[in-house]
Amino acid sequence: MINARVTGLRNVELGVPDLDKAAAFYRNVWGLEDVVSTGDTLHLRGTGAEHHVLTLRQRPKATFLGVHFAAANHAAVNKLHDQAKAHGATITSAPGALPRDEGGGYGFAMTSPEGQPVFVSSDVDRLDVGRQDHSRPTKLTHVVLNSSKTDAELAFFIEALGFRHSDSTDMMEFVRCTSDHHSLALVRTEGPSINHMAYEMTDIDGLMRGAGRMKQNGFNVEWGLGRHGPGNNVFTYFVEPNGFVTEYTTDVEQVDEATYTKHDAEFWRNFPGRPCRWGMAGHPSNRLKVAMAGGLIGEADADARCEDVMAKTLAR
Ligand SMILES: [Fe+2]
């Protein structure tokens, strides 16, 4: 029985080899704003109230350092901890107070069955709504992880953290923790690694203005503009300076818990508007394929080996 559920997606942590360069990109081009800098770490916010939607940490090489989810209160954090522990998760930091100068709150850390770092917290400071500019992201809206133990990962997120299963395709599993169709998805492939992270834009015009700013700064749209099958969200994908894939997205399907029915792989196999409901988005660039594979493959054999990865990702 599931006693507690996470209630939202907060932020991702990325290790980057050049903190100043990464910060300049996310600040000036991607459209986030600095919140607090502590030593080798910078936290950045979107235009929404979440304290930070991205954490950059100076590291020798680009590394995915984890994903943070929200819980309702201290009691929920404790319940989620117990639930995760009972499920077999490895607890790496027991529930406790979080650094006051980084938004505070109460939380714990663990690793998923495949070793992905996962954090849960409550009572983190909320910010006044930020500078309103619809060309800038409001929040982190989903994270997609590459997984070689997908069934175990899926069970962990559903049974230990209380996610609900929104959709399955042959190669992907979509789960939600809010009314957004998915806050997390898993790709059945080599893992563990991060496939991509997606930031929400207020509307399509804002998304296009953001994409235009990226283009003006030398970042090609590597896939899109298009509208996905599962989730119905509008997408544009980019490769950021550290090699991570980052997405501007908008208009994701809002799930009504009372009426929503999950679709299975058979449904999506026969869905006519796939991978783009508009028939607009062609294939992603080879560069994107390599980056989505999460750095697990080298440039030399990237095309051959990542065909499989991307066929799976695109099958959504
Ligand atoms: Fe996405």
PDB file of C-alpha atoms and ligand atoms in Angstrom:
ATOM      1  CA  MET A   1       0.000   0.000   0.000  1.00  0.00           C
ATOM      2  CA  ILE A   2       1.287   3.465  -0.917  1.00  0.00           C
ATOM      3  CA  ASN A   3       1.098   5.786   2.121  1.00  0.00           C
ATOM      4  CA  ALA A   4       2.840   8.852   0.747  1.00  0.00           C
ATOM      5  CA  ARG A   5       3.482  10.392  -2.633  1.00  0.00           C
ATOM      6  CA  VAL A   6       5.885  13.025  -3.880  1.00  0.00           C
ATOM      7  CA  THR A   7       4.013  16.144  -4.925  1.00  0.00           C
ATOM      8  CA  GLY A   8       6.200  17.739  -7.543  1.00  0.00           C
ATOM      9  CA  LEU A   9       9.471  18.003  -9.437  1.00  0.00           C
ATOM     10  CA  ARG A  10      11.857  20.635  -8.118  1.00  0.00           C
ATOM     11  CA  ASN A  11      15.225  20.633  -9.873  1.00  0.00           C
ATOM     12  CA  VAL A  12      18.097  18.688 -11.354  1.00  0.00           C
ATOM     13  CA  GLU A  13      21.724  18.835 -10.285  1.00  0.00           C
ATOM     14  CA  LEU A  14      24.416  18.804 -12.940  1.00  0.00           C
ATOM     15  CA  GLY A  15      28.153  18.528 -12.485  1.00  0.00           C
ATOM     16  CA  VAL A  16      29.897  20.779 -15.021  1.00  0.00           C
ATOM     17  CA  PRO A  17      33.592  21.167 -15.879  1.00  0.00           C
ATOM     18  CA  ASP A  18      33.441  24.960 -16.261  1.00  0.00           C
ATOM     19  CA  LEU A  19      31.004  26.474 -13.786  1.00  0.00           C
ATOM     20  CA  ASP A  20      31.353  30.040 -15.081  1.00  0.00           C
ATOM     21  CA  LYS A  21      30.707  28.999 -18.673  1.00  0.00           C
ATOM     22  CA  ALA A  22      27.737  26.815 -17.722  1.00  0.00           C
ATOM     23  CA  ALA A  23      26.314  29.559 -15.516  1.00  0.00           C
ATOM     24  CA  ALA A  24      26.632  32.123 -18.291  1.00  0.00           C
ATOM     25  CA  PHE A  25      24.717  29.845 -20.652  1.00  0.00           C
ATOM     26  CA  TYR A  26      21.884  29.061 -18.263  1.00  0.00           C
ATOM     27  CA  ARG A  27      21.663  32.684 -17.115  1.00  0.00           C
ATOM     28  CA  ASN A  28      21.987  34.583 -20.376  1.00  0.00           C
ATOM     29  CA  VAL A  29      20.775  32.158 -23.018  1.00  0.00           C
ATOM     30  CA  TRP A  30      18.510  29.529 -21.428  1.00  0.00           C
ATOM     31  CA  GLY A  31      16.789  32.182 -19.346  1.00  0.00           C
ATOM     32  CA  LEU A  32      17.214  31.217 -15.683  1.00  0.00           C
ATOM     33  CA  GLU A  33      18.350  33.584 -12.926  1.00  0.00           C
ATOM     34  CA  ASP A  34      20.846  33.185 -10.085  1.00  0.00           C
ATOM     35  CA  VAL A  35      19.400  32.550  -6.633  1.00  0.00           C
ATOM     36  CA  VAL A  36      22.372  31.685  -4.470  1.00  0.00           C
ATOM     37  CA  SER A  37      25.990  30.719  -5.002  1.00  0.00           C
ATOM     38  CA  THR A  38      27.881  28.690  -2.395  1.00  0.00           C
ATOM     39  CA  GLY A  39      31.476  27.736  -3.102  1.00  0.00           C
ATOM     40  CA  ASP A  40      31.561  25.523  -6.177  1.00  0.00           C
ATOM     41  CA  THR A  41      27.779  25.491  -6.523  1.00  0.00           C
ATOM     42  CA  LEU A  42      25.209  27.768  -8.164  1.00  0.00           C
ATOM     43  CA  HIS A  43      21.426  27.452  -7.811  1.00  0.00           C
ATOM     44  CA  LEU A  44      19.250  29.049 -10.493  1.00  0.00           C
ATOM     45  CA  ARG A  45      15.520  29.764 -10.604  1.00  0.00           C
ATOM     46  CA  GLY A  46      12.822  30.040 -13.250  1.00  0.00           C
ATOM     47  CA  THR A  47      10.029  32.596 -13.271  1.00  0.00           C
ATOM     48  CA  GLY A  48       7.878  30.441 -10.962  1.00  0.00           C
ATOM     49  CA  ALA A  49       8.023  30.222  -7.168  1.00  0.00           C
ATOM     50  CA  GLU A  50      10.292  27.148  -6.882  1.00  0.00           C
ATOM     51  CA  HIS A  51      13.461  28.135  -5.001  1.00  0.00           C
ATOM     52  CA  HIS A  52      15.722  26.709  -7.693  1.00  0.00           C
ATOM     53  CA  VAL A  53      15.096  24.646 -10.807  1.00  0.00           C
ATOM     54  CA  LEU A  54      18.734  23.864 -11.624  1.00  0.00           C
ATOM     55  CA  THR A  55      21.859  23.327  -9.543  1.00  0.00           C
ATOM     56  CA  LEU A  56      25.276  23.502 -11.188  1.00  0.00           C
ATOM     57  CA  ARG A  57      28.295  22.095  -9.349  1.00  0.00           C
ATOM     58  CA  GLN A  58      31.902  22.339 -10.479  1.00  0.00           C
ATOM     59  CA  ARG A  59      33.071  18.794 -11.303  1.00  0.00           C
ATOM     60  CA  PRO A  60      35.930  17.361 -13.422  1.00  0.00           C
ATOM     61  CA  LYS A  61      33.506  16.322 -16.148  1.00  0.00           C
ATOM     62  CA  ALA A  62      29.837  16.673 -17.062  1.00  0.00           C
ATOM     63  CA  THR A  63      27.892  14.460 -14.663  1.00  0.00           C
ATOM     64  CA  PHE A  64      24.236  13.976 -13.797  1.00  0.00           C
ATOM     65  CA  LEU A  65      24.093  14.399 -10.018  1.00  0.00           C
ATOM     66  CA  GLY A  66      20.431  13.748  -9.389  1.00  0.00           C
ATOM     67  CA  VAL A  67      16.819  14.814  -9.447  1.00  0.00           C
ATOM     68  CA  HIS A  68      14.865  16.478  -6.607  1.00  0.00           C
ATOM     69  CA  PHE A  69      11.196  15.928  -5.834  1.00  0.00           C
ATOM     70  CA  ALA A  70       8.879  17.739  -3.436  1.00  0.00           C
ATOM     71  CA  ALA A  71       6.887  16.318  -0.521  1.00  0.00           C
ATOM     72  CA  ALA A  72       4.014  17.959   1.343  1.00  0.00           C
ATOM     73  CA  ASN A  73       5.585  18.260   4.811  1.00  0.00           C
ATOM     74  CA  HIS A  74       7.996  16.685   7.305  1.00  0.00           C
ATOM     75  CA  ALA A  75       5.651  13.779   7.988  1.00  0.00           C
ATOM     76  CA  ALA A  76       5.392  13.008   4.284  1.00  0.00           C
ATOM     77  CA  VAL A  77       9.193  13.121   3.932  1.00  0.00           C
ATOM     78  CA  ASN A  78       9.502  10.624   6.782  1.00  0.00           C
ATOM     79  CA  LYS A  79       6.842   8.366   5.282  1.00  0.00           C
ATOM     80  CA  LEU A  80       8.502   8.506   1.871  1.00  0.00           C
ATOM     81  CA  HIS A  81      11.823   7.650   3.492  1.00  0.00           C
ATOM     82  CA  ASP A  82      10.299   4.624   5.228  1.00  0.00           C
ATOM     83  CA  GLN A  83       8.490   3.597   2.071  1.00  0.00           C
ATOM     84  CA  ALA A  84      11.652   3.868  -0.033  1.00  0.00           C
ATOM     85  CA  LYS A  85      13.696   1.987   2.528  1.00  0.00           C
ATOM     86  CA  ALA A  86      11.105  -0.778   2.700  1.00  0.00           C
ATOM     87  CA  HIS A  87      11.172  -0.944  -1.081  1.00  0.00           C
ATOM     88  CA  GLY A  88      14.920  -1.577  -0.969  1.00  0.00           C
ATOM     89  CA  ALA A  89      16.236   1.840  -1.969  1.00  0.00           C
ATOM     90  CA  THR A  90      19.702   2.723  -0.710  1.00  0.00           C
ATOM     91  CA  ILE A  91      19.376   5.699   1.637  1.00  0.00           C
ATOM     92  CA  THR A  92      22.425   7.926   1.229  1.00  0.00           C
ATOM     93  CA  SER A  93      21.340  10.700   3.611  1.00  0.00           C
ATOM     94  CA  ALA A  94      18.712  10.236   6.332  1.00  0.00           C
ATOM     95  CA  PRO A  95      15.884  12.766   6.753  1.00  0.00           C
ATOM     96  CA  GLY A  96      17.173  15.998   8.241  1.00  0.00           C
ATOM     97  CA  ALA A  97      17.404  19.755   7.914  1.00  0.00           C
ATOM     98  CA  LEU A  98      18.742  21.030   4.583  1.00  0.00           C
ATOM     99  CA  PRO A  99      21.233  23.934   4.261  1.00  0.00           C
ATOM    100  CA  ARG A 100      19.521  27.168   5.333  1.00  0.00           C
ATOM    101  CA  ASP A 101      21.387  29.273   2.779  1.00  0.00           C
ATOM    102  CA  GLU A 102      20.229  27.034  -0.092  1.00  0.00           C
ATOM    103  CA  GLY A 103      16.493  27.325   0.543  1.00  0.00           C
ATOM    104  CA  GLY A 104      16.374  25.242   3.703  1.00  0.00           C
ATOM    105  CA  GLY A 105      13.695  22.630   4.243  1.00  0.00           C
ATOM    106  CA  TYR A 106      13.770  19.028   5.341  1.00  0.00           C
ATOM    107  CA  GLY A 107      14.694  16.060   3.211  1.00  0.00           C
ATOM    108  CA  PHE A 108      16.630  12.908   2.478  1.00  0.00           C
ATOM    109  CA  ALA A 109      18.642  11.357  -0.343  1.00  0.00           C
ATOM    110  CA  MET A 110      18.717   7.886  -1.846  1.00  0.00           C
ATOM    111  CA  THR A 111      19.669   6.010  -4.948  1.00  0.00           C
ATOM    112  CA  SER A 112      17.189   4.238  -7.198  1.00  0.00           C
ATOM    113  CA  PRO A 113      17.590   0.501  -7.925  1.00  0.00           C
ATOM    114  CA  GLU A 114      19.810   1.364 -10.873  1.00  0.00           C
ATOM    115  CA  GLY A 115      21.861   3.882  -8.914  1.00  0.00           C
ATOM    116  CA  GLN A 116      20.288   7.186  -9.945  1.00  0.00           C
ATOM    117  CA  PRO A 117      20.593   9.830  -7.200  1.00  0.00           C
ATOM    118  CA  VAL A 118      17.139  10.920  -6.019  1.00  0.00           C
ATOM    119  CA  PHE A 119      16.280  13.576  -3.404  1.00  0.00           C
ATOM    120  CA  VAL A 120      12.994  14.328  -1.617  1.00  0.00           C
ATOM    121  CA  SER A 121      12.335  17.509   0.368  1.00  0.00           C
ATOM    122  CA  SER A 122       9.596  19.575   1.979  1.00  0.00           C
ATOM    123  CA  ASP A 123       9.361  23.110   3.329  1.00  0.00           C
ATOM    124  CA  VAL A 124      11.943  24.562   0.965  1.00  0.00           C
ATOM    125  CA  ASP A 125      11.592  28.339   0.703  1.00  0.00           C
ATOM    126  CA  ARG A 126       9.250  29.581  -1.997  1.00  0.00           C
ATOM    127  CA  LEU A 127      10.215  32.725  -3.868  1.00  0.00           C
ATOM    128  CA  ASP A 128       8.116  35.626  -4.961  1.00  0.00           C
ATOM    129  CA  VAL A 129       7.048  34.996  -8.518  1.00  0.00           C
ATOM    130  CA  GLY A 130       9.912  36.062 -10.716  1.00  0.00           C
ATOM    131  CA  ARG A 131      10.328  38.579 -13.456  1.00  0.00           C
ATOM    132  CA  GLN A 132       7.552  37.858 -15.917  1.00  0.00           C
ATOM    133  CA  ASP A 133       8.946  37.132 -19.356  1.00  0.00           C
ATOM    134  CA  HIS A 134       7.301  34.326 -21.240  1.00  0.00           C
ATOM    135  CA  SER A 135      10.473  33.646 -23.230  1.00  0.00           C
ATOM    136  CA  ARG A 136      11.985  32.335 -19.976  1.00  0.00           C
ATOM    137  CA  PRO A 137      11.194  28.989 -18.292  1.00  0.00           C
ATOM    138  CA  THR A 138       8.695  28.853 -15.461  1.00  0.00           C
ATOM    139  CA  LYS A 139       9.877  25.558 -13.961  1.00  0.00           C
ATOM    140  CA  LEU A 140      11.528  22.216 -14.544  1.00  0.00           C
ATOM    141  CA  THR A 141       8.644  20.114 -15.842  1.00  0.00           C
ATOM    142  CA  HIS A 142      10.082  16.683 -16.627  1.00  0.00           C
ATOM    143  CA  VAL A 143      13.231  14.617 -16.522  1.00  0.00           C
ATOM    144  CA  VAL A 144      13.833  11.556 -18.699  1.00  0.00           C
ATOM    145  CA  LEU A 145      16.269   8.895 -17.535  1.00  0.00           C
ATOM    146  CA  ASN A 146      17.912   6.162 -19.589  1.00  0.00           C
ATOM    147  CA  SER A 147      17.505   2.871 -17.815  1.00  0.00           C
ATOM    148  CA  SER A 148      18.738  -0.662 -18.298  1.00  0.00           C
ATOM    149  CA  LYS A 149      16.644  -1.951 -15.379  1.00  0.00           C
ATOM    150  CA  THR A 150      13.472  -0.183 -16.426  1.00  0.00           C
ATOM    151  CA  ASP A 151      10.956  -2.435 -14.699  1.00  0.00           C
ATOM    152  CA  ALA A 152      12.795  -2.091 -11.375  1.00  0.00           C
ATOM    153  CA  GLU A 153      13.087   1.678 -11.809  1.00  0.00           C
ATOM    154  CA  LEU A 154       9.413   1.987 -12.728  1.00  0.00           C
ATOM    155  CA  ALA A 155       8.369  -0.020  -9.676  1.00  0.00           C
ATOM    156  CA  PHE A 156      10.578   2.145  -7.483  1.00  0.00           C
ATOM    157  CA  PHE A 157       9.066   5.423  -8.643  1.00  0.00           C
ATOM    158  CA  ILE A 158       5.499   4.085  -8.385  1.00  0.00           C
ATOM    159  CA  GLU A 159       5.693   1.986  -5.219  1.00  0.00           C
ATOM    160  CA  ALA A 160       8.328   3.861  -3.211  1.00  0.00           C
ATOM    161  CA  LEU A 161       7.616   7.450  -4.273  1.00  0.00           C
ATOM    162  CA  GLY A 162       3.948   7.228  -5.221  1.00  0.00           C
ATOM    163  CA  PHE A 163       4.090   8.173  -8.897  1.00  0.00           C
ATOM    164  CA  ARG A 164       1.129   7.272 -11.102  1.00  0.00           C
ATOM    165  CA  HIS A 165       1.596   5.544 -14.433  1.00  0.00           C
ATOM    166  CA  SER A 166       0.418   7.777 -17.282  1.00  0.00           C
ATOM    167  CA  ASP A 167       1.475   5.951 -20.433  1.00  0.00           C
ATOM    168  CA  SER A 168       3.613   3.148 -21.828  1.00  0.00           C
ATOM    169  CA  THR A 169       5.145   2.935 -25.269  1.00  0.00           C
ATOM    170  CA  ASP A 170       7.317   0.083 -26.463  1.00  0.00           C
ATOM    171  CA  MET A 171      10.392   1.865 -25.240  1.00  0.00           C
ATOM    172  CA  MET A 172       9.275   4.456 -22.687  1.00  0.00           C
ATOM    173  CA  GLU A 173       7.336   4.671 -19.443  1.00  0.00           C
ATOM    174  CA  PHE A 174       5.734   7.980 -18.400  1.00  0.00           C
ATOM    175  CA  VAL A 175       4.838   8.677 -14.763  1.00  0.00           C
ATOM    176  CA  ARG A 176       3.291  11.668 -13.013  1.00  0.00           C
ATOM    177  CA  CYS A 177       3.256  13.210  -9.559  1.00  0.00           C
ATOM    178  CA  THR A 178       1.113  16.281 -10.384  1.00  0.00           C
ATOM    179  CA  SER A 179      -1.589  17.005 -12.938  1.00  0.00           C
ATOM    180  CA  ASP A 180       1.138  17.216 -15.594  1.00  0.00           C
ATOM    181  CA  HIS A 181       0.990  14.065 -17.745  1.00  0.00           C
ATOM    182  CA  HIS A 182       4.570  13.231 -16.822  1.00  0.00           C
ATOM    183  CA  SER A 183       7.204  14.648 -14.524  1.00  0.00           C
ATOM    184  CA  LEU A 184       9.482  11.693 -15.154  1.00  0.00           C
ATOM    185  CA  ALA A 185       9.947   9.187 -17.952  1.00  0.00           C
ATOM    186  CA  LEU A 186      12.187   6.172 -18.354  1.00  0.00           C
ATOM    187  CA  VAL A 187      13.723   4.958 -21.622  1.00  0.00           C
ATOM    188  CA  ARG A 188      14.320   1.220 -22.006  1.00  0.00           C
ATOM    189  CA  THR A 189      17.941   1.317 -23.096  1.00  0.00           C
ATOM    190  CA  GLU A 190      21.460   1.320 -21.708  1.00  0.00           C
ATOM    191  CA  GLY A 191      21.670   3.128 -18.390  1.00  0.00           C
ATOM    192  CA  PRO A 192      21.746   4.664 -15.974  1.00  0.00           C
ATOM    193  CA  SER A 193      22.133   8.143 -17.386  1.00  0.00           C
ATOM    194  CA  ILE A 194      20.075  11.219 -18.083  1.00  0.00           C
ATOM    195  CA  ASN A 195      18.346  11.379 -21.465  1.00  0.00           C
ATOM    196  CA  HIS A 196      17.109  14.957 -21.154  1.00  0.00           C
ATOM    197  CA  MET A 197      15.500  17.551 -18.924  1.00  0.00           C
ATOM    198  CA  ALA A 198      12.597  19.776 -19.935  1.00  0.00           C
ATOM    199  CA  TYR A 199      11.739  23.297 -18.845  1.00  0.00           C
ATOM    200  CA  GLU A 200       8.212  24.640 -19.117  1.00  0.00           C
ATOM    201  CA  MET A 201       7.410  27.736 -21.124  1.00  0.00           C
ATOM    202  CA  THR A 202       4.154  29.611 -20.555  1.00  0.00           C
ATOM    203  CA  ASP A 203       2.895  29.264 -24.098  1.00  0.00           C
ATOM    204  CA  ILE A 204       3.961  28.466 -27.666  1.00  0.00           C
ATOM    205  CA  ASP A 205       4.920  32.059 -28.425  1.00  0.00           C
ATOM    206  CA  GLY A 206       7.176  32.077 -25.373  1.00  0.00           C
ATOM    207  CA  LEU A 207       8.673  28.752 -26.407  1.00  0.00           C
ATOM    208  CA  MET A 208       9.447  30.109 -29.868  1.00  0.00           C
ATOM    209  CA  ARG A 209      10.979  33.273 -28.407  1.00  0.00           C
ATOM    210  CA  GLY A 210      13.187  31.116 -26.202  1.00  0.00           C
ATOM    211  CA  ALA A 211      14.115  28.916 -29.140  1.00  0.00           C
ATOM    212  CA  GLY A 212      14.887  32.030 -31.159  1.00  0.00           C
ATOM    213  CA  ARG A 213      17.201  33.305 -28.418  1.00  0.00           C
ATOM    214  CA  MET A 214      18.971  29.936 -28.461  1.00  0.00           C
ATOM    215  CA  LYS A 215      19.336  30.124 -32.245  1.00  0.00           C
ATOM    216  CA  GLN A 216      20.683  33.670 -32.104  1.00  0.00           C
ATOM    217  CA  ASN A 217      23.311  32.412 -29.670  1.00  0.00           C
ATOM    218  CA  GLY A 218      24.429  29.586 -31.931  1.00  0.00           C
ATOM    219  CA  PHE A 219      22.381  26.682 -30.579  1.00  0.00           C
ATOM    220  CA  ASN A 220      20.483  24.821 -33.276  1.00  0.00           C
ATOM    221  CA  VAL A 221      17.107  23.282 -32.652  1.00  0.00           C
ATOM    222  CA  GLU A 222      18.270  19.667 -32.766  1.00  0.00           C
ATOM    223  CA  TRP A 223      14.723  18.279 -32.846  1.00  0.00           C
ATOM    224  CA  GLY A 224      11.403  20.089 -33.247  1.00  0.00           C
ATOM    225  CA  LEU A 225       9.344  22.168 -33.332  1.00  0.00           C
ATOM    226  CA  GLY A 226       6.787  19.392 -32.819  1.00  0.00           C
ATOM    227  CA  ARG A 227       4.008  18.045 -30.625  1.00  0.00           C
ATOM    228  CA  HIS A 228       4.552  14.706 -28.887  1.00  0.00           C
ATOM    229  CA  GLY A 229       2.152  11.772 -28.756  1.00  0.00           C
ATOM    230  CA  PRO A 230       2.179  10.847 -25.053  1.00  0.00           C
ATOM    231  CA  GLY A 231       1.694  14.053 -23.062  1.00  0.00           C
ATOM    232  CA  ASN A 232       0.707  16.089 -26.130  1.00  0.00           C
ATOM    233  CA  ASN A 233       3.405  18.637 -25.264  1.00  0.00           C
ATOM    234  CA  VAL A 234       5.031  20.960 -27.785  1.00  0.00           C
ATOM    235  CA  PHE A 235       8.790  20.466 -27.923  1.00  0.00           C
ATOM    236  CA  THR A 236      12.126  21.865 -29.051  1.00  0.00           C
ATOM    237  CA  TYR A 237      15.344  20.083 -28.087  1.00  0.00           C
ATOM    238  CA  PHE A 238      18.865  21.479 -27.789  1.00  0.00           C
ATOM    239  CA  VAL A 239      22.317  20.293 -26.742  1.00  0.00           C
ATOM    240  CA  GLU A 240      23.701  22.645 -24.103  1.00  0.00           C
ATOM    241  CA  PRO A 241      27.427  23.460 -23.704  1.00  0.00           C
ATOM    242  CA  ASN A 242      28.159  20.539 -21.366  1.00  0.00           C
ATOM    243  CA  GLY A 243      26.569  18.008 -23.711  1.00  0.00           C
ATOM    244  CA  PHE A 244      23.300  17.550 -21.796  1.00  0.00           C
ATOM    245  CA  VAL A 245      20.037  17.636 -23.721  1.00  0.00           C
ATOM    246  CA  THR A 246      17.648  20.327 -22.627  1.00  0.00           C
ATOM    247  CA  GLU A 247      14.132  20.993 -23.885  1.00  0.00           C
ATOM    248  CA  TYR A 248      11.759  23.911 -23.953  1.00  0.00           C
ATOM    249  CA  THR A 249       8.241  22.535 -23.759  1.00  0.00           C
ATOM    250  CA  THR A 250       4.718  23.811 -23.286  1.00  0.00           C
ATOM    251  CA  ASP A 251       1.072  22.774 -23.254  1.00  0.00           C
ATOM    252  CA  VAL A 252       1.584  19.370 -21.625  1.00  0.00           C
ATOM    253  CA  GLU A 253      -1.643  17.406 -21.128  1.00  0.00           C
ATOM    254  CA  GLN A 254      -3.295  17.983 -17.753  1.00  0.00           C
ATOM    255  CA  VAL A 255      -4.530  14.756 -16.215  1.00  0.00           C
ATOM    256  CA  ASP A 256      -7.889  14.544 -14.468  1.00  0.00           C
ATOM    257  CA  GLU A 257      -7.408  11.748 -11.955  1.00  0.00           C
ATOM    258  CA  ALA A 258     -11.111  10.953 -12.029  1.00  0.00           C
ATOM    259  CA  THR A 259     -11.314  10.263 -15.737  1.00  0.00           C
ATOM    260  CA  TYR A 260      -7.806   9.611 -17.074  1.00  0.00           C
ATOM    261  CA  THR A 261      -7.037   6.203 -18.540  1.00  0.00           C
ATOM    262  CA  LYS A 262      -3.490   5.023 -19.161  1.00  0.00           C
ATOM    263  CA  HIS A 263      -2.642   4.023 -22.718  1.00  0.00           C
ATOM    264  CA  ASP A 264      -0.510   0.980 -23.425  1.00  0.00           C
ATOM    265  CA  ALA A 265       2.167   0.357 -26.007  1.00  0.00           C
ATOM    266  CA  GLU A 266      -0.361  -1.140 -28.426  1.00  0.00           C
ATOM    267  CA  PHE A 267      -2.334   2.130 -28.392  1.00  0.00           C
ATOM    268  CA  TRP A 268       0.727   4.223 -29.183  1.00  0.00           C
ATOM    269  CA  ARG A 269       1.967   1.738 -31.783  1.00  0.00           C
ATOM    270  CA  ASN A 270      -1.194   2.472 -33.738  1.00  0.00           C
ATOM    271  CA  PHE A 271      -1.396   6.188 -32.962  1.00  0.00           C
ATOM    272  CA  PRO A 272      -1.260   8.093 -36.250  1.00  0.00           C
ATOM    273  CA  GLY A 273       0.533  11.236 -35.061  1.00  0.00           C
ATOM    274  CA  ARG A 274       3.808   9.780 -33.925  1.00  0.00           C
ATOM    275  CA  PRO A 275       6.407  11.011 -33.111  1.00  0.00           C
ATOM    276  CA  CYS A 276       4.866  14.409 -33.930  1.00  0.00           C
ATOM    277  CA  ARG A 277       1.105  14.999 -33.911  1.00  0.00           C
ATOM    278  CA  TRP A 278       1.569  17.885 -36.324  1.00  0.00           C
ATOM    279  CA  GLY A 279       3.736  15.906 -38.746  1.00  0.00           C
ATOM    280  CA  MET A 280       6.184  18.786 -38.362  1.00  0.00           C
ATOM    281  CA  ALA A 281       9.201  17.372 -36.539  1.00  0.00           C
ATOM    282  CA  GLY A 282      11.485  15.247 -38.648  1.00  0.00           C
ATOM    283  CA  HIS A 283      14.193  13.117 -37.158  1.00  0.00           C
ATOM    284  CA  PRO A 284      16.448  14.416 -34.427  1.00  0.00           C
ATOM    285  CA  SER A 285      19.990  15.285 -35.364  1.00  0.00           C
ATOM    286  CA  ASN A 286      22.752  12.735 -34.855  1.00  0.00           C
ATOM    287  CA  ARG A 287      24.225  15.159 -32.350  1.00  0.00           C
ATOM    288  CA  LEU A 288      21.057  14.957 -30.300  1.00  0.00           C
ATOM    289  CA  LYS A 289      20.998  11.169 -30.550  1.00  0.00           C
ATOM    290  CA  VAL A 290      24.479  10.971 -29.072  1.00  0.00           C
ATOM    291  CA  ALA A 291      23.696  13.428 -26.306  1.00  0.00           C
ATOM    292  CA  MET A 292      20.408  11.715 -25.418  1.00  0.00           C
ATOM    293  CA  ALA A 293      22.264   8.459 -25.038  1.00  0.00           C
ATOM    294  CA  GLY A 294      23.795  10.088 -22.010  1.00  0.00           C
ATOM    295  CA  GLY A 295      27.441   9.968 -22.890  1.00  0.00           C
ATOM    296  CA  LEU A 296      27.433   6.170 -22.837  1.00  0.00           C
ATOM    297  CA  ILE A 297      28.680   5.977 -26.392  1.00  0.00           C
ATOM    298  CA  GLY A 298      31.632   7.499 -28.186  1.00  0.00           C
ATOM    299  CA  GLU A 299      31.468   9.748 -31.216  1.00  0.00           C
ATOM    300  CA  ALA A 300      33.016   7.149 -33.503  1.00  0.00           C
ATOM    301  CA  ASP A 301      30.317   4.537 -33.188  1.00  0.00           C
ATOM    302  CA  ALA A 302      27.598   6.890 -32.088  1.00  0.00           C
ATOM    303  CA  ASP A 303      25.445   6.743 -35.169  1.00  0.00           C
ATOM    304  CA  ALA A 304      25.188   2.983 -35.249  1.00  0.00           C
ATOM    305  CA  ARG A 305      24.742   2.416 -31.577  1.00  0.00           C
ATOM    306  CA  CYS A 306      22.429   5.259 -30.814  1.00  0.00           C
ATOM    307  CA  GLU A 307      19.973   4.329 -33.549  1.00  0.00           C
ATOM    308  CA  ASP A 308      18.528   1.897 -31.076  1.00  0.00           C
ATOM    309  CA  VAL A 309      18.385   4.457 -28.283  1.00  0.00           C
ATOM    310  CA  MET A 310      16.676   7.023 -30.393  1.00  0.00           C
ATOM    311  CA  ALA A 311      14.304   4.641 -32.087  1.00  0.00           C
ATOM    312  CA  LYS A 312      13.148   3.946 -28.573  1.00  0.00           C
ATOM    313  CA  THR A 313      12.942   7.575 -27.539  1.00  0.00           C
ATOM    314  CA  LEU A 314      11.172   8.566 -30.702  1.00  0.00           C
ATOM    315  CA  ALA A 315       8.673   5.772 -30.405  1.00  0.00           C
ATOM    316  CA  ARG A 316       6.747   7.980 -28.049  1.00  0.00           C
TER     317      ARG A 316
HETATM  318 FE    FE B   1      10.852  15.678 -23.102  1.00  0.00          FE
END
